[in-house]
Amino acid sequence: MVQLKEDSVAAFYAEKSIFITGGTGFLGKVLIEKLLYSCKAVDQIYVLIRKKKDQTPSERIAQLLESELFSRLRKDDPSALKKVVPVVGDLTMPNLGLSAAVQDLIVTKVSIIFHVAATVKFNERMKNALANNVEATREVINLCHRLEKVDAFIHVSTAYSNTDQKVVEERVYPPPAPLSEVYAFVTNNGDDMDIIQNLLNGRPNTYTYTKALAEDIVLKEHGGIPTAIIRPSIVLSVLKEPIPGWLDNWNGPTGLLHASSQGVHCSMLGSGSNVADLIPVDIVTNLMIVVASRCKKSNGLKVYNSCSGTTNPIAYQAFTKMFLDSCISRGWNKVPFPMLLFVKWAFLNRVLKFFLVIVPFFLIDVYLRFFGKPNYMRMITYTKKAEDLMTFFTSHEWQFKDGNVRDLINMMSPEDRKIFYCDPDEIHWKPYFDDYCVGVFKYLLKRKV
């Protein structure tokens, strides 16, 4: 039997069962691994899984647990993996699509819920974004209210849910519009993205818009449930545990950085001196775990901005240079001098792309039509779409207050601070981006490194 200090974070989870939405996503996977590894006395972790034609839920969970992310658990404590239990459901359905038997199981056994699931596509149709990000949140809260014993409900939002604010405090802001008006607008005007821009009213995309609506749902409907909202900024690869540099998606700036290393992306709109608020995924998940353990001791709903820009800032130009320097040092660059310049004028951006990217790679593709397989112009097209989605963030800057995070860290014991590190001050950017670069090539491009 593991001996735990009475007030430690791990002790809070002893003999308790957890329900997680979004457990098969980037953040969810790292959360599950950390709970199993550092909270060894946890009982069961129920993971919401959507049914797929080609895979059963058990097969999906088995595949997840066989990934390299869980390698230290397979080596040190393989029996812990049996604690992960898939439950079939669907975020967009009433009661999350859970069967009556599974609902009864969760209601009687679970006392902690992490709502991580969301559609993170920036250009998602509004109807889908509302179903996945807003109505699903309401269904999860309804489930929380039914639990026989509820110790914590953690809702994962985004630091960019309030892009209309230059200084974002750790509180829930008024929603961008009453939810009834949003539904009325979509019903009356349709779901076309050009039309939806009128509804967004300056917000960058349906993702950030609906996450703001979801926060308002949490504020109004959590009632007496011990609740907290975690707002991460741009989530990137693992800092320390379980594997430095590990990641499993091309979201955020990752695709653009790789394109730059290959020479098919050289410039974009924005200011290189703006703070790129980046946060490693393990810092976010550790914060989630610690916050849940303190929920009952908090007065009312608390918001935690999991961000680096306030205490450990790094600018876009410095960040991209470190990544590209790492590529160059390993010989992974396709062009001699890869670069990513941030420019403030659209005309200059178009000129740079035309002469430094489009013309040379068009000629290369012409050559490859005869002697290989042309694909560079296709890569440039994909990169342009990713750039369009990121331009709003590189062209603006926000200050995310993190007083609640600071207070939480100060209350942690030295031992818990070491195990559940969640302080962005601990990030050393140069070695971090070096690991991040290796992670891109190793885990996304499947290269031997």
Coordinates of C-alpha atoms in Angstrom, one line a residue:
M1 CA 0.0 0.0 0.0
V2 CA 1.4 3.4 -1.0
Q3 CA 1.8 5.7 2.0
L4 CA 0.6 9.2 1.2
K5 CA 0.9 12.5 3.1
E6 CA -2.6 13.4 4.3
D7 CA -2.7 16.8 2.5
S8 CA -0.8 15.9 -0.6
V9 CA -2.3 16.1 -4.1
A10 CA -1.9 12.4 -4.6
A11 CA -3.8 11.7 -1.4
F12 CA -6.8 13.6 -2.7
Y13 CA -7.1 11.1 -5.5
A14 CA -6.7 8.0 -3.4
E15 CA -9.6 5.5 -3.9
K16 CA -11.5 8.0 -6.1
S17 CA -12.8 7.5 -9.6
I18 CA -12.6 10.0 -12.4
F19 CA -14.6 10.7 -15.5
I20 CA -12.8 12.4 -18.4
T21 CA -14.1 13.7 -21.7
G22 CA -11.5 14.3 -24.4
G23 CA -9.3 11.5 -23.0
T24 CA -8.1 10.5 -26.5
G25 CA -7.0 14.1 -27.4
F26 CA -3.6 15.6 -26.8
L27 CA -4.3 17.1 -23.4
G28 CA -6.5 14.2 -22.3
K29 CA -3.8 11.6 -23.0
V30 CA -1.1 13.4 -21.0
L31 CA -3.6 14.0 -18.2
I32 CA -4.5 10.2 -18.0
E33 CA -0.8 9.2 -18.0
K34 CA 0.1 11.6 -15.2
L35 CA -2.9 10.6 -13.0
L36 CA -1.9 6.9 -13.3
Y37 CA 1.8 7.6 -12.7
S38 CA 1.7 10.1 -9.9
C39 CA -1.6 9.4 -8.2
K40 CA -1.1 5.6 -7.9
A41 CA -4.0 5.0 -5.5
V42 CA -6.6 6.4 -7.9
D43 CA -9.4 3.9 -8.4
Q44 CA -10.8 4.0 -11.9
I45 CA -10.5 6.5 -14.8
Y46 CA -13.6 6.4 -17.0
V47 CA -12.9 7.8 -20.5
L48 CA -15.7 8.9 -22.8
I49 CA -15.2 7.2 -26.2
R50 CA -17.2 7.8 -29.3
K51 CA -18.1 4.6 -31.2
K52 CA -16.3 4.1 -34.5
K53 CA -17.2 1.5 -37.2
D54 CA -13.7 0.2 -37.6
Q55 CA -12.7 0.0 -33.8
T56 CA -14.4 -0.9 -30.6
P57 CA -13.9 1.4 -27.6
S58 CA -11.7 -1.2 -25.9
E59 CA -9.5 -1.4 -29.0
R60 CA -9.2 2.4 -29.1
I61 CA -8.1 2.6 -25.5
A62 CA -5.7 -0.3 -26.0
Q63 CA -4.2 1.5 -28.9
L64 CA -3.9 4.7 -26.8
L65 CA -2.2 2.9 -24.0
E66 CA 0.3 1.2 -26.3
S67 CA 1.6 4.5 -27.5
E68 CA 5.1 5.7 -26.5
L69 CA 3.5 8.3 -24.1
F70 CA 2.6 5.4 -21.7
S71 CA 6.0 3.6 -22.0
R72 CA 7.1 4.5 -18.4
L73 CA 3.9 3.1 -17.0
R74 CA 4.2 -0.1 -19.1
K75 CA 7.7 -0.5 -17.6
D76 CA 7.1 0.6 -14.0
D77 CA 3.5 -0.2 -13.3
P78 CA 1.7 -2.0 -16.1
S79 CA -1.2 -3.0 -13.8
A80 CA -2.2 0.7 -13.5
L81 CA -3.2 0.7 -17.2
K82 CA -6.1 -1.6 -16.3
K83 CA -7.7 1.3 -14.4
V84 CA -8.6 3.0 -17.6
V85 CA -12.1 2.1 -18.5
P86 CA -13.7 3.2 -21.9
V87 CA -17.4 4.2 -21.8
V88 CA -19.3 4.6 -25.1
G89 CA -20.8 8.0 -25.6
D90 CA -21.1 11.1 -27.7
L91 CA -20.7 14.7 -26.6
T92 CA -23.4 16.0 -28.9
M93 CA -26.2 13.7 -27.6
P94 CA -28.4 14.0 -24.5
N95 CA -26.8 12.6 -21.4
L96 CA -23.6 12.5 -23.5
G97 CA -25.0 9.4 -25.3
L98 CA -24.3 7.2 -22.2
S99 CA -26.4 4.2 -21.6
A100 CA -28.6 4.1 -18.5
A101 CA -26.3 1.4 -17.0
V102 CA -23.1 3.6 -17.6
Q103 CA -24.9 6.7 -16.2
D104 CA -25.7 4.8 -13.0
L105 CA -22.1 3.6 -12.7
I106 CA -20.7 7.1 -13.1
V107 CA -23.3 8.6 -10.7
T108 CA -22.4 6.2 -7.9
K109 CA -18.7 5.8 -8.4
V110 CA -17.2 9.0 -9.9
S111 CA -16.4 12.1 -7.8
I112 CA -14.1 14.0 -10.1
I113 CA -14.8 15.1 -13.7
F114 CA -12.4 16.7 -16.1
H115 CA -14.2 18.1 -19.1
V116 CA -11.4 18.4 -21.7
A117 CA -13.3 17.6 -24.9
A118 CA -14.0 20.2 -27.5
T119 CA -13.8 20.8 -31.2
V120 CA -10.6 22.8 -31.5
K121 CA -10.9 23.5 -35.2
F122 CA -10.7 27.3 -35.7
N123 CA -12.9 27.2 -38.7
E124 CA -15.5 24.8 -37.4
R125 CA -19.1 25.4 -38.5
M126 CA -21.0 27.3 -35.8
K127 CA -23.7 24.6 -35.4
N128 CA -21.0 22.0 -34.7
A129 CA -19.0 24.3 -32.5
L130 CA -22.1 25.0 -30.4
A131 CA -23.0 21.4 -30.1
N132 CA -19.5 20.2 -29.1
N133 CA -18.3 23.2 -27.0
V134 CA -21.5 24.6 -25.5
E135 CA -24.2 22.1 -25.3
A136 CA -21.7 19.3 -24.4
T137 CA -20.5 21.5 -21.5
R138 CA -24.1 21.8 -20.3
E139 CA -24.6 18.0 -20.4
V140 CA -21.4 17.4 -18.4
I141 CA -22.6 19.9 -15.7
N142 CA -25.9 18.1 -15.6
L143 CA -24.0 14.8 -15.0
C144 CA -22.0 16.5 -12.2
H145 CA -25.3 17.5 -10.5
R146 CA -26.3 13.9 -10.5
L147 CA -23.2 12.5 -8.8
E148 CA -23.7 11.0 -5.4
K149 CA -20.5 12.6 -4.3
V150 CA -18.8 15.4 -6.3
D151 CA -15.4 16.7 -5.2
A152 CA -14.3 18.6 -8.3
F153 CA -15.4 19.6 -11.8
I154 CA -12.6 21.0 -14.0
H155 CA -13.7 22.7 -17.3
V156 CA -10.9 23.3 -19.8
S157 CA -11.4 26.5 -21.8
T158 CA -8.8 28.7 -23.6
A159 CA -6.9 31.8 -22.7
Y160 CA -8.3 33.2 -26.0
S161 CA -11.9 33.0 -25.0
N162 CA -11.9 36.7 -24.4
T163 CA -9.8 38.2 -27.3
D164 CA -11.8 41.4 -27.0
Q165 CA -9.9 42.1 -23.8
K166 CA -6.3 43.3 -23.8
V167 CA -5.8 42.4 -20.2
V168 CA -7.5 39.0 -19.4
E169 CA -8.1 38.5 -15.7
E170 CA -8.9 35.2 -14.0
R171 CA -12.7 35.7 -14.0
V172 CA -15.6 34.8 -16.3
Y173 CA -16.5 37.7 -18.6
P174 CA -20.0 38.4 -20.0
P175 CA -20.6 36.2 -23.0
P176 CA -20.2 37.7 -26.5
A177 CA -24.0 37.4 -27.0
P178 CA -26.9 35.7 -25.2
L179 CA -27.0 32.1 -26.2
S180 CA -30.6 32.4 -27.4
E181 CA -29.6 35.2 -29.8
V182 CA -26.8 33.1 -31.2
Y183 CA -29.2 30.3 -31.9
A184 CA -31.7 32.7 -33.4
F185 CA -29.0 34.2 -35.7
V186 CA -27.8 30.8 -37.0
T187 CA -31.4 29.7 -37.5
N188 CA -32.4 32.8 -39.4
N189 CA -29.2 33.5 -41.3
G190 CA -27.6 30.1 -41.9
D191 CA -24.3 28.6 -41.0
D192 CA -22.1 30.0 -43.8
M193 CA -18.8 31.2 -42.5
D194 CA -19.0 34.5 -44.3
I195 CA -22.4 35.2 -42.6
I196 CA -21.1 34.0 -39.2
Q197 CA -18.4 36.7 -39.3
N198 CA -21.1 39.2 -38.5
L199 CA -22.0 37.2 -35.4
L200 CA -18.4 36.9 -34.3
N201 CA -18.1 40.7 -34.3
G202 CA -14.3 40.8 -34.3
R203 CA -13.6 37.5 -32.5
P204 CA -11.2 35.4 -34.6
N205 CA -13.1 32.2 -35.0
T206 CA -16.0 29.9 -33.9
Y207 CA -13.7 28.1 -31.4
T208 CA -12.9 31.0 -29.2
Y209 CA -16.4 32.4 -29.5
T210 CA -18.1 29.2 -28.4
K211 CA -15.6 28.6 -25.6
A212 CA -16.6 32.0 -24.2
L213 CA -20.2 30.9 -24.3
A214 CA -19.3 27.7 -22.6
E215 CA -17.6 29.6 -19.7
D216 CA -20.8 31.5 -19.2
I217 CA -22.7 28.2 -19.0
V218 CA -20.3 26.9 -16.4
L219 CA -20.7 30.1 -14.3
K220 CA -24.5 30.1 -14.4
E221 CA -25.2 26.4 -14.0
H222 CA -22.4 24.9 -11.8
G223 CA -24.5 25.6 -8.7
G224 CA -22.9 24.1 -5.6
I225 CA -20.4 21.9 -7.5
P226 CA -16.8 22.6 -6.6
T227 CA -15.8 24.0 -10.0
A228 CA -12.8 25.6 -11.7
I229 CA -12.0 26.7 -15.2
I230 CA -8.5 26.2 -16.6
R231 CA -7.5 28.5 -19.5
P232 CA -4.4 27.4 -21.3
S233 CA -2.8 29.5 -24.0
I234 CA -1.1 27.9 -27.0
V235 CA -0.4 24.3 -25.9
L236 CA 2.7 22.7 -27.2
S237 CA 4.8 19.6 -26.6
V238 CA 5.8 18.0 -23.2
L239 CA 8.4 20.0 -21.2
K240 CA 9.5 17.2 -18.8
E241 CA 7.3 14.2 -18.3
P242 CA 6.7 11.6 -19.4
I243 CA 8.8 12.3 -22.6
P244 CA 10.3 15.7 -23.3
G245 CA 9.2 16.9 -26.7
W246 CA 6.3 14.5 -27.1
L247 CA 3.3 15.7 -29.1
D248 CA 0.7 14.2 -31.4
N249 CA -0.8 17.0 -33.5
W250 CA 0.0 19.8 -35.9
N251 CA -2.2 22.4 -34.1
G252 CA -1.1 26.0 -33.4
P253 CA 2.2 27.1 -34.9
T254 CA 3.7 23.6 -35.3
G255 CA 2.7 23.1 -39.0
L256 CA 3.9 26.5 -39.9
L257 CA 7.2 26.1 -38.2
H258 CA 7.8 22.8 -40.0
A259 CA 6.8 24.4 -43.3
S260 CA 9.4 27.2 -42.7
S261 CA 12.1 24.6 -42.0
Q262 CA 11.3 23.1 -45.5
G263 CA 11.4 26.5 -47.1
V264 CA 7.7 26.6 -48.2
H265 CA 6.8 29.3 -45.6
C266 CA 9.0 32.4 -45.1
S267 CA 6.8 35.2 -43.9
M268 CA 3.4 36.0 -42.3
L269 CA 1.5 39.0 -41.0
G270 CA 2.1 39.9 -37.4
S271 CA 4.7 41.5 -35.1
G272 CA 7.8 39.4 -34.2
S273 CA 8.1 41.3 -31.0
N274 CA 4.6 40.3 -29.8
V275 CA 4.6 37.7 -26.9
A276 CA 3.9 34.2 -28.2
D277 CA 2.1 32.9 -25.1
L278 CA 3.1 29.2 -25.3
I279 CA 2.6 26.6 -22.6
P280 CA 3.8 23.0 -22.4
V281 CA 1.1 20.4 -22.2
D282 CA 2.4 18.8 -19.0
I283 CA 2.3 22.1 -17.1
V284 CA -1.4 22.4 -18.1
T285 CA -2.3 18.9 -17.0
N286 CA -0.4 19.2 -13.7
L287 CA -2.3 22.4 -13.0
M288 CA -5.6 20.7 -13.7
I289 CA -4.7 17.9 -11.3
V290 CA -3.7 20.3 -8.5
V291 CA -6.6 22.6 -9.0
A292 CA -9.1 19.7 -8.7
S293 CA -7.5 18.7 -5.4
R294 CA -8.1 22.2 -4.1
C295 CA -11.6 22.8 -5.5
K296 CA -13.5 22.2 -2.3
K297 CA -11.3 24.6 -0.4
S298 CA -12.0 27.4 -2.8
N299 CA -14.8 30.0 -2.4
G300 CA -16.9 29.8 -5.5
L301 CA -15.8 29.2 -9.1
K302 CA -12.2 30.0 -9.7
V303 CA -10.5 30.6 -13.1
Y304 CA -6.8 29.8 -13.7
N305 CA -4.9 31.2 -16.7
S306 CA -2.3 28.7 -17.6
C307 CA 0.0 30.9 -19.6
S308 CA 3.7 31.9 -19.8
G309 CA 3.6 35.4 -21.1
T310 CA 3.2 37.2 -17.8
T311 CA 6.1 35.6 -15.9
N312 CA 8.3 34.0 -18.6
P313 CA 7.6 35.7 -21.9
I314 CA 9.1 34.9 -25.3
A315 CA 8.5 36.8 -28.5
Y316 CA 7.3 35.2 -31.8
Q317 CA 10.6 36.0 -33.6
A318 CA 12.8 34.6 -30.9
F319 CA 10.7 31.5 -30.6
T320 CA 10.7 30.7 -34.3
K321 CA 14.4 31.4 -34.6
M322 CA 15.1 28.9 -31.8
F323 CA 13.0 26.2 -33.6
L324 CA 14.6 26.8 -37.0
D325 CA 18.2 26.9 -35.5
S326 CA 17.5 23.5 -33.9
C327 CA 16.4 22.2 -37.3
I328 CA 19.5 23.6 -39.0
S329 CA 21.8 22.2 -36.3
R330 CA 20.5 18.7 -37.2
G331 CA 20.4 19.1 -40.9
W332 CA 16.7 18.8 -41.1
N333 CA 16.1 21.9 -43.2
K334 CA 15.3 21.6 -46.9
V335 CA 16.7 25.0 -47.8
P336 CA 20.1 26.5 -46.8
F337 CA 18.7 29.4 -44.8
P338 CA 15.1 28.8 -43.6
M339 CA 13.4 31.7 -42.0
L340 CA 10.1 33.0 -40.8
L341 CA 9.7 36.8 -40.9
F342 CA 6.8 38.7 -39.3
V343 CA 5.7 41.7 -41.4
K344 CA 3.0 44.3 -40.7
W345 CA 2.1 44.9 -44.3
A346 CA 0.0 42.5 -46.4
F347 CA 1.6 43.8 -49.7
L348 CA 5.1 43.0 -48.4
N349 CA 4.0 39.6 -47.2
R350 CA 2.7 38.8 -50.7
V351 CA 5.8 40.0 -52.4
L352 CA 8.1 37.9 -50.1
K353 CA 6.0 34.8 -50.7
F354 CA 5.9 35.3 -54.4
F355 CA 9.6 35.6 -55.0
L356 CA 11.0 33.4 -52.1
V357 CA 8.4 30.6 -52.2
I358 CA 5.9 30.5 -55.0
V359 CA 8.3 31.1 -58.0
P360 CA 11.1 28.7 -56.9
F361 CA 8.8 25.9 -55.7
F362 CA 6.6 26.2 -58.8
L363 CA 9.7 25.6 -60.9
I364 CA 10.8 22.7 -58.7
D365 CA 7.3 21.1 -59.1
V366 CA 7.6 21.5 -62.9
Y367 CA 10.8 19.6 -62.7
L368 CA 9.3 16.9 -60.5
R369 CA 6.5 16.3 -63.0
F370 CA 9.1 14.7 -65.1
F371 CA 11.5 13.2 -62.6
G372 CA 9.5 12.7 -59.4
K373 CA 6.3 13.5 -57.6
P374 CA 5.4 17.2 -57.4
N375 CA 3.9 18.3 -54.1
Y376 CA 5.4 21.6 -53.1
M377 CA 2.5 23.8 -54.4
R378 CA 0.1 21.6 -52.5
M379 CA 2.1 22.2 -49.3
I380 CA 2.1 25.9 -50.0
T381 CA -1.7 25.9 -50.3
Y382 CA -2.1 24.0 -47.0
T383 CA 0.4 26.3 -45.3
K384 CA -1.5 29.4 -46.5
K385 CA -4.7 28.0 -44.9
A386 CA -2.9 27.5 -41.6
E387 CA -1.4 30.9 -41.8
D388 CA -4.8 32.5 -42.2
L389 CA -6.0 30.9 -39.0
M390 CA -2.9 32.0 -37.0
T391 CA -2.6 35.6 -38.3
F392 CA -5.0 37.1 -35.8
F393 CA -2.9 35.7 -32.9
T394 CA 0.5 36.9 -34.3
S395 CA -1.0 40.3 -35.0
H396 CA -2.3 40.9 -31.5
E397 CA -1.0 40.7 -28.0
W398 CA -2.7 40.0 -24.6
Q399 CA -1.7 40.1 -21.0
F400 CA -3.0 37.1 -19.1
K401 CA -3.2 37.6 -15.4
D402 CA -2.2 34.6 -13.4
G403 CA -2.6 35.5 -9.7
N404 CA -4.7 32.5 -8.9
V405 CA -2.0 30.2 -10.4
R406 CA 0.7 32.0 -8.4
D407 CA -1.3 31.6 -5.2
L408 CA -1.9 28.0 -5.8
I409 CA 1.8 27.3 -6.4
N410 CA 2.7 29.1 -3.2
M411 CA 0.3 26.9 -1.2
M412 CA 1.8 23.7 -2.6
S413 CA 4.3 21.7 -0.6
P414 CA 7.8 21.5 -1.9
E415 CA 7.3 17.8 -2.7
D416 CA 4.0 18.5 -4.7
R417 CA 5.7 21.4 -6.5
K418 CA 8.3 18.9 -7.8
I419 CA 5.8 16.2 -8.7
F420 CA 3.1 18.3 -10.1
Y421 CA 5.2 21.2 -11.5
C422 CA 2.9 23.8 -13.0
D423 CA 5.0 27.0 -12.8
P424 CA 5.9 28.4 -16.3
D425 CA 8.9 30.1 -14.7
E426 CA 10.5 26.6 -14.9
I427 CA 10.6 26.7 -18.7
H428 CA 14.0 27.2 -20.2
W429 CA 13.0 28.1 -23.7
K430 CA 16.1 27.1 -25.8
P431 CA 16.3 23.5 -24.6
Y432 CA 12.5 23.3 -24.7
F433 CA 12.3 24.3 -28.3
D434 CA 15.1 21.9 -29.1
D435 CA 13.0 19.0 -27.6
Y436 CA 10.0 20.4 -29.4
C437 CA 11.8 20.3 -32.8
V438 CA 12.9 16.7 -32.2
G439 CA 9.3 15.8 -31.2
V440 CA 7.9 17.2 -34.5
F441 CA 10.2 15.1 -36.6
K442 CA 10.1 12.0 -34.4
Y443 CA 6.4 11.8 -33.4
L444 CA 4.7 13.6 -36.2
L445 CA 6.9 12.9 -39.2
K446 CA 8.0 9.4 -37.8
R447 CA 11.7 10.1 -38.5
K448 CA 14.5 8.2 -36.8
V449 CA 16.3 10.8 -34.7

